[in-house]
Short mmCIF file of C-alpha atoms in Angstrom, two decimals:
data_model
loop_
_atom_site.label_atom_id
_atom_site.label_comp_id
_atom_site.label_asym_id
_atom_site.label_seq_id
_atom_site.Cartn_x
_atom_site.Cartn_y
_atom_site.Cartn_z
CA MET W 459 20.83 -57.20 23.75
CA LYS W 460 17.70 -56.19 21.88
CA TRP W 461 16.53 -56.57 18.34
CA ILE W 462 13.81 -56.04 15.94
CA GLU W 463 12.20 -58.80 13.93
CA PRO W 464 10.68 -57.72 10.77
CA GLU W 465 7.15 -58.91 9.71
CA TRP W 466 7.44 -59.68 6.05
CA PRO W 467 6.31 -62.37 3.46
CA ALA W 468 9.41 -64.70 3.65
CA PRO W 469 9.58 -68.46 3.60
CA ALA W 470 8.80 -69.84 7.06
CA SER W 471 12.44 -71.11 7.31
CA VAL W 472 13.73 -67.53 6.98
CA ARG W 473 13.86 -65.06 9.94
CA ALA W 474 15.77 -62.05 10.27
CA ILE W 475 16.76 -59.64 13.04
CA SER W 476 18.14 -56.13 13.16
CA THR W 477 20.09 -55.43 16.32
CA LEU W 478 19.61 -52.16 18.21
CA ARG W 479 22.62 -50.06 19.48
CA SER W 480 21.65 -50.79 23.13
CA GLY W 481 22.83 -53.55 25.46
CA GLY W 482 26.51 -53.70 24.25
CA PHE W 483 30.01 -52.95 25.93
CA SER W 484 31.45 -50.20 23.61
CA GLN W 485 31.94 -46.79 24.95
CA GLY W 486 31.98 -43.27 23.64
CA PRO W 487 31.02 -42.61 19.99
CA TYR W 488 30.50 -46.37 19.47
CA ASP W 489 28.10 -46.81 22.32
CA SER W 490 27.01 -49.44 22.80
CA LEU W 491 26.57 -52.54 20.67
CA ASN W 492 29.22 -51.84 17.90
CA LEU W 493 30.14 -54.91 15.90
CA GLY W 494 32.68 -53.41 13.57
CA LEU W 495 36.48 -53.41 14.22
CA HIS W 496 37.12 -50.90 11.27
CA VAL W 497 35.77 -47.82 12.89
CA GLY W 498 38.35 -47.43 15.77
CA ASP W 499 36.60 -49.01 18.48
CA GLU W 500 38.46 -51.11 21.17
CA ALA W 501 38.89 -54.69 19.83
CA ASP W 502 38.08 -56.35 23.14
CA GLN W 503 34.79 -54.42 23.41
CA VAL W 504 33.80 -55.36 19.84
CA GLN W 505 34.69 -58.98 20.55
CA ARG W 506 32.42 -58.96 23.70
CA ASN W 507 29.65 -57.44 21.59
CA ARG W 508 30.04 -60.11 18.93
CA GLU W 509 29.98 -62.89 21.63
CA GLN W 510 26.79 -61.36 22.85
CA LEU W 511 25.30 -61.70 19.36
CA GLU W 512 26.12 -65.40 19.50
CA THR W 513 23.54 -65.71 22.35
CA VAL W 514 20.78 -65.23 19.79
CA PRO W 515 19.42 -68.75 19.33
CA ARG W 516 21.16 -70.44 16.49
CA SER W 517 22.55 -67.27 15.18
CA GLY W 518 25.19 -67.26 12.39
CA ILE W 519 26.43 -64.34 10.32
CA VAL W 520 25.39 -64.84 6.79
CA HIS W 521 26.76 -61.78 5.04
CA ARG W 522 28.17 -58.37 5.92
CA ILE W 523 26.15 -55.78 4.18
CA ASP W 524 27.51 -52.30 3.85
CA LYS W 525 31.07 -52.96 5.59
CA ASP W 526 32.30 -49.48 5.14
CA THR W 527 29.54 -47.44 6.78
CA SER W 528 26.95 -49.06 8.91
CA GLY W 529 28.51 -52.56 9.40
CA LEU W 530 25.11 -54.10 8.95
CA LEU W 531 25.12 -57.81 9.34
CA MET W 532 22.80 -60.54 8.07
CA VAL W 533 22.32 -63.13 10.75
CA ALA W 534 20.40 -66.31 10.54
CA LYS W 535 18.48 -67.45 13.66
CA THR W 536 18.42 -71.18 12.62
CA LEU W 537 20.49 -73.53 10.80
CA GLU W 538 17.91 -73.87 8.05
CA ALA W 539 17.58 -70.24 7.63
CA HIS W 540 21.41 -69.90 7.49
CA LYS W 541 21.49 -72.55 4.68
CA HIS W 542 18.73 -70.96 2.81
CA LEU W 543 20.20 -67.42 2.88
CA VAL W 544 23.62 -68.55 2.01
CA ASP W 545 22.25 -70.45 -0.98
CA GLN W 546 20.29 -67.38 -2.10
CA LEU W 547 23.35 -65.16 -1.95
CA GLN W 548 25.45 -67.61 -3.86
CA ASP W 549 23.19 -67.61 -6.86
#
């Protein structure tokens, strides 16, 4: 699995990644790192993709952005970042 880490002026405790489509298990139009069950992909393939996302050090899903289209996920790479982001979204 590959991802992009943005370079932006954020607190040192906040890091973000955006996963790329490569490196997953899904086939066909969902090829390859599909993380959404709502689009018709095989559930077992999506689960394997999600499990692979858990290999990112200290990852944790913070928020599902844009569920109905891209399925973009906000994932924290550390527990500290996870807490900070969750706190920000609750305000």
